[in-house]
Amino acid sequence: MSASRTVLVINSGSSSIKYQLVDPDAGTARASGLVERIGESAGHIEHRNDGEVTERHDRVTDHGDGLRQVLELFQEVGPDLAEAGIVAVGHRVVQGGRQFAGPALVDDDVVATIERLSPLAPLHNPANLRGIQVGRTLLPDVPHVVVFDTAFFQGLPEDAATYALDREVAEKYSVRRYGAHGTSHQYVSAQVSEMLGRDDLRQIVLHLGNGASASAVVGGRAVDTSMGLTPLEGLVMGTRTGDIDPATVFHLARNAGMSIDEVDDLFNKRSGLKGLTGENDLRQVHRLIEEGDAAAKLGLGVYTHRLRKYVGAYAAVMGGLDALTFTAGVGENDAVVRAGAVAGLGFLGIELDPEKNAARSKEPRVISTDGSRVTVLVVPTNEELAIARQAMSLL
Ligand code: AMP
C-alpha cells in the first residue's frame, strides 16, 4: 500500500470509543470503527477496513482494553498500522473552556487543564480524557493532539458570549456561552466559502443531528451560536429541550418535587422530539405523521418553528445573510425539515428550489433557486477529517 500520511482520530465516550484512520491529504477514511458497551458483560466492536466489516462480541473491560482490541484488529484484518504512516493521533474533546482557541499538543499540562474543565462537561471531558490516557500509553511514539468542540466559538463577541447573570457569580463559576459542535461548524462554513469562492460571507450553519446547533459566521469567524454553557441550549434536539424558560426548573422542583438530577435527566434525555412524539429519530416522526399522529405533527412544528426563529435572529445579528447551510444526519437527509426551516423566509431572500431540495445525494450541493439572494446548501459534515487536518496543522 501507499506510504501516505494518516491520522488516527479517536472520539472517546463514557462507554464507547469511535475511531477513524484518516488520510488528511486525500480527505478519505482508510478504516473506521466503534467499540461499544465498555464495562458491560458483553461488549461489541465493529471494525471497517475497505468496506469489509469485522465484528467482535467479547467483553471489553475498560477503555484501555477496548483500544488494545482495536489495535489487534488493525493487525489482524488491516490496514497495517506500521505501514499506514500514522503521524498523529487526534482526540476529540468536548469542553476546552476559555483556555483553548485551537488544537493543542497533548502533554501533562494539557491533560490537567482538560481535567480541571470537567465540571463544565461532566459527561464528556472525563470520558474524552480516558481515551487520551490509554491512547498515549498504547501509542507512545506519535504526537497526540486534542481538538476541542468549543474552540471555534472562543472568539465569540463578548455581547454574544455573556449571559445576563450576576457578574461575580458568572465569573466565579465560569458561566458563559461556550458553544459546541464547533469542529463541524468550522469545517462546514469553510467548505461553503470554498464552494462559493468568497471569504467575506455572512453564513448560518444548521448542524441538525441527534444533537442540534446553529451558528452565525462572518468571514470565517463565529459571531453567535445556539449551544451555551452546555449543549442543552438552543434548537430542539433528539432528546433535549433546547431553549426553555429556566424557571421551569424552579416550577418542577417546587411543584413536582423533582431533584436537580431528575430535571437534568428530563431536559437532556426525555425531552426534545422524544418527549414531544415518543421518537427521537425524525424518520420515525415522519412515519407517525403519515399515520395521522397529532403529537408527531406538533413535534415537527415545534422543531421547525425553532429553526426559523434562529435563522431570523442570526440574519439580524449579522445584518444580512449570504449563505444558509444544512448539515449532519437530519440536515443532510431530511428535505421536509429543510423546507420547514425556511418556510415563509422569502422576505430574507431565501428561495428554496423544491426539486433540488428533494434530490438525494451524499455530495455538497446548492438547493436554492438560481435567483435566490441567499444561497442555501447541503454540505455533509466530516468531523473526523476536520480533526485530522487540525492535528496535522499543529505538527
Ligand atoms: P447524527 O447525530 O448527525 O448522526 O444524526 C442522527 C439523526 O439523523 C437521527 O436521529 C435521525 O433523526 C436523522 N436522520 C438520519 N438519517 C435520516 C434520514 N434519511 N431522514 C431523516 N432523518 C435522518
Coordinates of N, CA and C in Angstrom, one line a residue, residues 193-395:
S193 N -17.5 28.6 2.0 CA -16.6 29.7 1.5 C -15.9 29.2 0.2
E194 N -15.4 28.0 0.3 CA -14.6 27.5 -0.8 C -15.5 27.3 -2.0
M195 N -16.7 26.7 -1.8 CA -17.6 26.4 -2.9 C -18.1 27.6 -3.5
L196 N -18.3 28.7 -2.7 CA -18.9 29.9 -3.3 C -17.8 30.9 -3.7
G197 N -16.5 30.5 -3.4 CA -15.4 31.3 -3.8 C -15.4 32.7 -3.1
R198 N -15.8 32.8 -1.9 CA -15.9 34.1 -1.2 C -15.5 33.9 0.3
D199 N -14.6 34.8 0.8 CA -14.3 34.6 2.2 C -14.9 35.7 3.1
D200 N -15.9 36.4 2.6 CA -16.5 37.5 3.3 C -18.0 37.2 3.6
L201 N -18.3 35.9 3.5 CA -19.7 35.5 3.6 C -20.3 35.7 5.0
R202 N -21.6 36.1 5.1 CA -22.4 36.1 6.3 C -23.2 34.8 6.2
Q203 N -22.8 33.8 7.1 CA -23.4 32.5 6.9 C -24.1 32.0 8.2
I204 N -25.1 31.2 8.0 CA -25.7 30.4 9.1 C -25.5 29.0 8.8
V205 N -25.0 28.2 9.7 CA -24.9 26.8 9.6 C -25.8 26.1 10.6
L206 N -26.7 25.2 10.1 CA -27.6 24.5 10.9 C -27.1 23.0 11.0
H207 N -26.4 22.7 12.1 CA -26.0 21.3 12.3 C -27.1 20.6 13.0
L208 N -27.8 19.7 12.2 CA -29.0 19.1 12.8 C -28.8 17.6 12.8
G209 N -28.3 17.1 13.9 CA -28.1 15.6 14.1 C -29.0 15.2 15.3
N210 N -28.6 14.2 16.0 CA -29.3 13.9 17.2 C -29.2 15.1 18.2
G211 N -28.0 15.6 18.3 CA -27.8 17.0 18.9 C -27.9 18.0 17.8
A212 N -28.3 19.2 18.1 CA -28.5 20.2 17.0 C -28.1 21.6 17.5
S213 N -27.4 22.3 16.6 CA -27.0 23.6 16.9 C -26.9 24.5 15.7
A214 N -27.0 25.8 15.9 CA -27.0 26.8 14.8 C -25.8 27.7 15.1
S215 N -25.1 28.2 14.0 CA -24.1 29.2 14.3 C -24.2 30.3 13.2
A216 N -23.8 31.5 13.6 CA -23.7 32.6 12.7 C -22.2 32.9 12.5
V217 N -21.8 32.9 11.2 CA -20.3 33.0 10.9 C -20.1 34.1 9.9
V218 N -19.3 35.1 10.3 CA -19.0 36.2 9.3 C -17.5 36.1 9.0
G219 N -17.3 36.0 7.7 CA -15.9 36.0 7.2 C -15.0 34.9 7.9
G220 N -15.6 33.8 8.1 CA -14.9 32.6 8.7 C -14.8 32.7 10.3
R221 N -15.4 33.7 10.9 CA -15.4 33.8 12.4 C -16.8 33.7 12.9
A222 N -16.9 32.8 14.0 CA -18.2 32.7 14.6 C -18.6 33.9 15.4
V223 N -19.8 34.4 15.2 CA -20.3 35.6 15.9 C -21.4 35.2 16.9
D224 N -22.0 34.1 16.7 CA -23.0 33.6 17.7 C -23.3 32.1 17.5
T225 N -23.8 31.5 18.5 CA -24.1 30.1 18.4 C -25.1 29.7 19.4
S226 N -25.9 28.6 19.1 CA -27.1 28.4 19.9 C -26.8 27.6 21.2
M227 N -25.8 26.7 21.2 CA -25.5 26.0 22.4 C -24.7 26.9 23.4
G228 N -24.9 26.7 24.6 CA -24.4 27.7 25.6 C -23.4 27.2 26.5
L229 N -23.7 27.3 27.8 CA -22.8 26.7 28.9 C -22.6 25.2 28.6
T230 N -23.7 24.6 28.2 CA -23.7 23.2 27.9 C -24.4 23.0 26.5
P231 N -24.4 21.8 26.0 CA -25.1 21.6 24.7 C -26.6 21.5 24.9
L232 N -27.2 21.9 26.0 CA -28.6 21.8 26.2 C -29.4 23.0 25.5
E233 N -28.7 24.1 25.4 CA -29.4 25.3 24.9 C -29.7 25.3 23.4
G234 N -30.7 26.1 23.0 CA -30.8 26.3 21.6 C -32.0 25.6 20.9
L235 N -31.6 24.9 19.8 CA -32.6 24.2 19.0 C -33.2 23.0 19.7
V236 N -34.4 22.6 19.2 CA -35.0 21.4 19.6 C -34.1 20.2 19.1
M237 N -33.8 19.3 20.0 CA -32.9 18.2 19.6 C -33.7 16.8 19.7
G238 N -32.9 15.7 19.5 CA -33.5 14.4 19.5 C -34.1 14.2 20.9
T239 N -33.4 14.4 22.0 CA -33.9 14.2 23.3 C -33.8 15.4 24.2
R240 N -33.2 16.5 23.7 CA -33.0 17.7 24.6 C -34.0 18.8 24.3
T241 N -34.4 19.6 25.3 CA -35.3 20.6 25.2 C -34.9 21.7 24.2
G242 N -33.6 22.0 24.2 CA -33.1 23.3 23.7 C -33.7 24.4 24.6
D243 N -33.9 25.6 24.0 CA -34.4 26.8 24.8 C -35.6 26.5 25.6
I244 N -35.6 26.8 26.8 CA -36.8 26.7 27.7 C -36.7 27.7 28.8
D245 N -37.8 28.2 29.3 CA -37.7 29.2 30.4 C -37.0 28.5 31.6
P246 N -35.9 29.1 32.1 CA -35.1 28.5 33.2 C -36.0 28.3 34.4
A247 N -37.1 29.1 34.5 CA -38.0 29.0 35.7 C -38.7 27.7 35.7
T248 N -38.7 27.0 34.6 CA -39.3 25.6 34.5 C -38.7 24.7 35.6
V249 N -37.4 24.9 35.8 CA -36.6 24.1 36.8 C -37.2 24.4 38.2
F250 N -37.4 25.7 38.5 CA -37.9 26.0 39.9 C -39.3 25.4 40.0
H251 N -40.1 25.6 38.9 CA -41.5 25.1 38.9 C -41.6 23.6 39.2
L252 N -40.8 22.9 38.5 CA -40.8 21.4 38.7 C -40.2 21.0 40.0
A253 N -39.2 21.7 40.5 CA -38.6 21.4 41.8 C -39.7 21.7 42.9
R254 N -40.4 22.8 42.8 CA -41.3 23.2 43.9 C -42.6 22.4 43.8
N255 N -43.1 22.1 42.6 CA -44.4 21.6 42.4 C -44.5 20.1 42.1
A256 N -43.4 19.6 41.5 CA -43.4 18.1 41.2 C -42.4 17.4 42.1
G257 N -41.7 18.2 43.0 CA -40.8 17.6 43.9 C -39.6 16.9 43.2
M258 N -39.3 17.4 42.0 CA -38.1 16.8 41.3 C -36.8 17.3 41.8
S259 N -35.8 16.4 41.8 CA -34.5 16.8 42.2 C -33.8 17.4 41.0
I260 N -32.6 18.1 41.3 CA -31.9 18.7 40.2 C -31.5 17.6 39.2
D261 N -31.0 16.4 39.7 CA -30.7 15.3 38.8 C -31.8 14.8 37.9
E262 N -33.0 14.8 38.5 CA -34.2 14.4 37.8 C -34.5 15.4 36.7
V263 N -34.4 16.7 37.0 CA -34.7 17.7 35.9 C -33.6 17.6 34.8
D264 N -32.4 17.4 35.3 CA -31.3 17.2 34.3 C -31.6 16.1 33.3
D265 N -32.0 15.0 33.9 CA -32.3 13.8 33.1 C -33.5 14.1 32.1
L266 N -34.5 14.7 32.7 CA -35.7 15.1 31.9 C -35.4 16.0 30.7
F267 N -34.6 17.0 31.0 CA -34.3 18.0 30.0 C -33.4 17.5 28.9
N268 N -32.4 16.6 29.3 CA -31.4 16.1 28.4 C -31.8 14.8 27.7
K269 N -32.5 14.0 28.4 CA -32.7 12.6 27.8 C -34.2 12.3 27.5
R270 N -35.1 13.0 28.0 CA -36.5 12.7 27.8 C -37.4 13.8 27.2
S271 N -36.7 14.7 26.6 CA -37.4 15.9 26.0 C -37.2 16.0 24.5
G272 N -37.2 17.1 24.0 CA -37.0 17.3 22.5 C -38.0 16.5 21.7
L273 N -37.6 16.0 20.6 CA -38.5 15.2 19.7 C -39.0 14.0 20.5
K274 N -38.2 13.4 21.3 CA -38.5 12.2 22.0 C -39.7 12.5 23.0
G275 N -39.5 13.6 23.7 CA -40.5 14.0 24.7 C -41.8 14.4 24.0
L276 N -41.7 15.0 22.9 CA -42.9 15.5 22.2 C -43.7 14.4 21.4
T277 N -42.9 13.5 20.9 CA -43.5 12.5 19.9 C -43.3 11.0 20.3
G278 N -42.4 10.8 21.3 CA -42.1 9.4 21.7 C -40.9 8.9 20.8
E279 N -40.5 9.6 19.8 CA -39.4 9.1 18.9 C -38.4 10.2 18.8
N280 N -37.1 9.9 18.9 CA -36.0 10.9 18.7 C -35.5 11.0 17.3
D281 N -35.9 10.0 16.5 CA -35.4 9.9 15.1 C -36.4 10.4 14.2
L282 N -36.0 11.4 13.4 CA -37.0 12.1 12.5 C -37.7 11.2 11.5
R283 N -37.0 10.1 11.1 CA -37.6 9.2 10.2 C -38.9 8.6 10.8
Q284 N -38.8 8.3 12.1 CA -39.9 7.7 12.8 C -41.0 8.8 13.0
V285 N -40.6 10.0 13.3 CA -41.6 11.1 13.4 C -42.4 11.2 12.2
H286 N -41.7 11.2 11.0 CA -42.4 11.3 9.7 C -43.4 10.1 9.5
R287 N -43.0 9.0 9.9 CA -43.8 7.8 9.8 C -45.1 8.0 10.7
L288 N -44.9 8.5 11.9 CA -46.1 8.7 12.8 C -47.0 9.8 12.1
I289 N -46.4 10.8 11.5 CA -47.2 11.9 10.9 C -48.1 11.3 9.8
E290 N -47.5 10.4 9.0 CA -48.2 9.8 7.9 C -49.4 8.9 8.5
E291 N -49.2 8.4 9.7 CA -50.3 7.6 10.3 C -51.3 8.5 10.9
G292 N -51.1 9.8 10.9 CA -52.1 10.8 11.4 C -51.9 11.1 12.8
D293 N -50.7 10.9 13.4 CA -50.4 11.2 14.8 C -50.3 12.7 15.0
A294 N -51.2 13.2 15.8 CA -51.2 14.7 16.0 C -50.0 15.2 16.8
A295 N -49.6 14.4 17.8 CA -48.4 14.8 18.6 C -47.1 14.9 17.8
A296 N -47.0 13.9 16.8 CA -45.8 14.0 15.9 C -45.9 15.2 15.0
K297 N -47.0 15.6 14.6 CA -47.2 16.7 13.7 C -46.8 18.0 14.5
L298 N -47.2 18.1 15.8 CA -46.9 19.2 16.6 C -45.3 19.2 16.9
G299 N -44.8 18.0 17.1 CA -43.3 17.9 17.4 C -42.5 18.5 16.2
L300 N -42.9 18.1 15.0 CA -42.2 18.6 13.8 C -42.4 20.1 13.7
G301 N -43.6 20.6 14.1 CA -43.9 22.0 14.0 C -43.0 22.8 15.0
V302 N -42.9 22.3 16.2 CA -42.1 22.9 17.2 C -40.6 23.0 16.8
Y303 N -40.2 21.9 16.2 CA -38.8 21.7 15.7 C -38.5 22.8 14.6
T304 N -39.3 22.9 13.6 CA -39.0 23.8 12.5 C -39.3 25.2 12.9
H305 N -40.3 25.5 13.8 CA -40.5 26.9 14.3 C -39.2 27.4 14.9
R306 N -38.6 26.6 15.7 CA -37.4 27.0 16.4 C -36.3 27.3 15.4
L307 N -36.2 26.5 14.3 CA -35.2 26.7 13.3 C -35.4 28.1 12.6
R308 N -36.6 28.3 12.2 CA -36.9 29.6 11.6 C -36.6 30.8 12.5
K309 N -36.9 30.6 13.7 CA -36.6 31.7 14.7 C -35.1 32.0 14.8
Y310 N -34.3 31.0 14.8 CA -32.8 31.2 14.8 C -32.3 31.8 13.5
V311 N -32.9 31.3 12.4 CA -32.4 31.9 11.1 C -32.7 33.4 11.1
G312 N -33.9 33.8 11.5 CA -34.2 35.2 11.5 C -33.3 36.0 12.5
A313 N -33.1 35.4 13.7 CA -32.3 36.1 14.7 C -30.9 36.3 14.2
Y314 N -30.3 35.2 13.6 CA -28.9 35.3 13.2 C -28.7 36.2 12.0
A315 N -29.7 36.2 11.1 CA -29.7 37.2 10.0 C -29.6 38.6 10.5
A316 N -30.4 38.8 11.6 CA -30.4 40.2 12.2 C -29.1 40.4 12.9
V317 N -28.5 39.5 13.6 CA -27.2 39.6 14.3 C -26.1 40.0 13.3
M318 N -26.2 39.4 12.1 CA -25.2 39.7 11.1 C -25.5 40.9 10.1
G319 N -26.7 41.4 10.3 CA -27.1 42.5 9.4 C -27.3 42.0 7.9
G320 N -27.7 40.7 7.8 CA -27.9 40.2 6.4 C -27.4 38.8 6.4
L321 N -27.7 38.1 5.3 CA -27.3 36.7 5.1 C -27.0 36.4 3.7
D322 N -25.9 35.7 3.5 CA -25.5 35.3 2.2 C -25.7 33.8 1.9
A323 N -25.4 33.0 2.9 CA -25.5 31.5 2.8 C -26.1 30.8 4.0
L324 N -26.9 29.9 3.7 CA -27.6 29.1 4.8 C -27.3 27.6 4.5
T325 N -26.7 26.9 5.4 CA -26.2 25.5 5.1 C -26.8 24.5 6.1
F326 N -27.3 23.4 5.6 CA -27.8 22.3 6.4 C -26.7 21.2 6.5
T327 N -26.5 20.7 7.7 CA -25.5 19.5 7.8 C -26.0 18.6 8.9
A328 N -25.3 17.5 9.0 CA -25.5 16.4 10.0 C -26.7 15.5 9.5
G329 N -27.0 14.4 10.3 CA -27.9 13.4 9.9 C -29.3 14.0 9.4
V330 N -29.9 14.9 10.1 CA -31.2 15.4 9.7 C -30.9 16.4 8.6
G331 N -30.0 17.3 8.8 CA -29.8 18.4 7.8 C -29.4 17.9 6.4
E332 N -28.6 16.8 6.4 CA -28.2 16.2 5.1 C -29.3 15.4 4.4
N333 N -30.2 14.8 5.2 CA -31.1 13.9 4.7 C -32.6 14.2 4.6
D334 N -33.0 15.2 5.4 CA -34.4 15.4 5.6 C -34.9 16.7 4.9
A335 N -35.5 16.5 3.7 CA -35.9 17.6 2.8 C -37.1 18.3 3.4
V336 N -37.9 17.6 4.2 CA -39.1 18.2 4.8 C -38.7 19.2 5.9
V337 N -37.7 18.8 6.7 CA -37.2 19.7 7.7 C -36.6 20.9 7.1
R338 N -35.8 20.7 6.0 CA -35.1 21.8 5.4 C -36.2 22.8 4.8
A339 N -37.2 22.3 4.2 CA -38.3 23.2 3.7 C -39.0 23.9 4.8
G340 N -39.2 23.2 5.9 CA -39.9 23.8 7.1 C -39.0 24.9 7.7
A341 N -37.7 24.7 7.7 CA -36.8 25.6 8.3 C -36.8 27.0 7.6
V342 N -37.1 27.0 6.4 CA -37.0 28.3 5.6 C -38.4 28.7 5.1
A343 N -39.5 28.0 5.5 CA -40.8 28.4 5.0 C -41.2 29.8 5.4
G344 N -41.6 30.6 4.5 CA -42.0 32.0 4.8 C -40.8 32.9 4.9
L345 N -39.6 32.5 4.7 CA -38.5 33.4 4.8 C -38.0 34.0 3.5
G346 N -39.0 34.0 2.5 CA -38.7 34.7 1.3 C -38.3 36.1 1.5
F347 N -38.9 36.8 2.5 CA -38.6 38.2 2.7 C -37.1 38.4 3.1
L348 N -36.4 37.4 3.5 CA -35.0 37.5 3.8 C -34.1 37.2 2.5
G349 N -34.8 36.8 1.4 CA -34.1 36.5 0.2 C -33.8 35.0 0.1
I350 N -34.5 34.2 0.9 CA -34.3 32.7 0.8 C -35.4 32.1 -0.1
E351 N -34.9 31.5 -1.2 CA -35.9 30.8 -2.1 C -35.3 29.4 -2.4
L352 N -36.0 28.4 -1.8 CA -35.6 27.0 -2.0 C -36.1 26.5 -3.3
D353 N -35.3 25.7 -4.0 CA -35.7 25.0 -5.2 C -36.3 23.6 -4.8
P354 N -37.6 23.4 -4.9 CA -38.1 22.2 -4.3 C -37.5 20.9 -4.9
E355 N -37.2 21.0 -6.2 CA -36.6 19.8 -6.9 C -35.2 19.5 -6.4
K356 N -34.4 20.5 -6.3 CA -33.0 20.4 -5.8 C -33.1 19.9 -4.3
N357 N -34.0 20.5 -3.6 CA -34.1 20.1 -2.1 C -34.5 18.6 -2.0
A358 N -35.4 18.1 -2.9 CA -35.8 16.8 -2.7 C -34.8 15.7 -3.2
A359 N -33.9 16.2 -4.1 CA -32.9 15.2 -4.6 C -32.0 14.6 -3.6
R360 N -31.8 13.3 -3.6 CA -30.9 12.7 -2.5 C -29.5 12.6 -3.1
S361 N -28.5 13.0 -2.2 CA -27.1 12.9 -2.7 C -26.2 13.0 -1.4
K362 N -25.0 12.4 -1.6 CA -24.0 12.5 -0.5 C -23.1 13.6 -0.7
E363 N -23.2 14.4 -1.8 CA -22.3 15.4 -2.2 C -22.8 16.8 -1.7
P364 N -21.8 17.7 -1.4 CA -22.2 19.1 -1.1 C -22.9 19.7 -2.3
R365 N -24.0 20.4 -2.0 CA -24.8 20.9 -3.2 C -25.6 22.1 -2.8
V366 N -26.0 22.9 -3.8 CA -26.9 24.1 -3.6 C -28.3 23.6 -3.8
I367 N -29.2 24.1 -2.9 CA -30.6 23.7 -3.1 C -31.5 24.9 -3.2
S368 N -31.0 26.1 -3.4 CA -31.8 27.2 -3.6 C -31.9 27.5 -5.1
T369 N -32.9 28.3 -5.5 CA -33.1 28.7 -6.9 C -31.9 29.5 -7.4
D370 N -31.7 29.6 -8.7 CA -30.6 30.5 -9.2 C -30.8 31.9 -8.8
G371 N -32.1 32.3 -8.7 CA -32.4 33.7 -8.4 C -32.4 34.1 -6.9
S372 N -32.2 33.0 -6.0 CA -32.3 33.3 -4.6 C -31.2 34.2 -4.1
R373 N -31.5 35.2 -3.3 CA -30.4 36.1 -2.9 C -29.5 35.4 -1.9
V374 N -30.1 34.5 -1.1 CA -29.3 33.7 -0.1 C -29.1 32.4 -0.8
T375 N -27.8 31.9 -0.8 CA -27.6 30.6 -1.3 C -27.8 29.6 -0.2
V376 N -28.7 28.6 -0.5 CA -29.0 27.6 0.5 C -28.3 26.3 0.1
L377 N -27.5 25.7 1.0 CA -26.7 24.5 0.7 C -27.0 23.3 1.6
V378 N -26.6 22.1 1.1 CA -26.5 21.0 2.0 C -25.0 20.6 1.9
V379 N -24.3 20.5 3.0 CA -22.9 20.2 3.0 C -22.6 19.1 4.1
P380 N -22.4 17.8 3.6 CA -22.1 16.8 4.6 C -20.9 17.2 5.6
T381 N -21.1 17.0 6.9 CA -20.1 17.3 7.8 C -19.1 16.2 7.9
N382 N -17.9 16.4 8.3 CA -16.9 15.3 8.5 C -16.0 15.7 9.6
E383 N -16.4 15.5 10.8 CA -15.7 15.9 12.0 C -14.3 15.2 12.1
E384 N -14.3 13.9 11.7 CA -13.1 13.2 11.8 C -12.0 13.8 10.9
L385 N -12.4 14.1 9.6 CA -11.4 14.7 8.7 C -11.0 16.1 9.3
A386 N -11.9 16.8 9.8 CA -11.6 18.2 10.3 C -10.6 18.0 11.5
I387 N -10.8 17.0 12.4 CA -9.9 16.8 13.5 C -8.5 16.4 13.0
A388 N -8.5 15.5 12.0 CA -7.2 15.0 11.4 C -6.5 16.2 10.8
R389 N -7.2 17.1 10.1 CA -6.5 18.2 9.4 C -6.0 19.2 10.5
Q390 N -6.8 19.4 11.5 CA -6.3 20.3 12.6 C -5.1 19.8 13.3
A391 N -5.1 18.4 13.5 CA -3.9 17.8 14.1 C -2.7 18.0 13.3
M392 N -2.9 17.8 11.9 CA -1.7 18.0 11.0 C -1.2 19.4 11.0
S393 N -2.2 20.4 11.2 CA -1.8 21.8 11.1 C -0.9 22.2 12.3
L394 N -0.9 21.4 13.4 CA -0.1 21.7 14.5 C 1.3 21.1 14.4
L395 N 1.5 20.1 13.5 CA 2.7 19.4 13.5 C 3.7 20.0 12.6

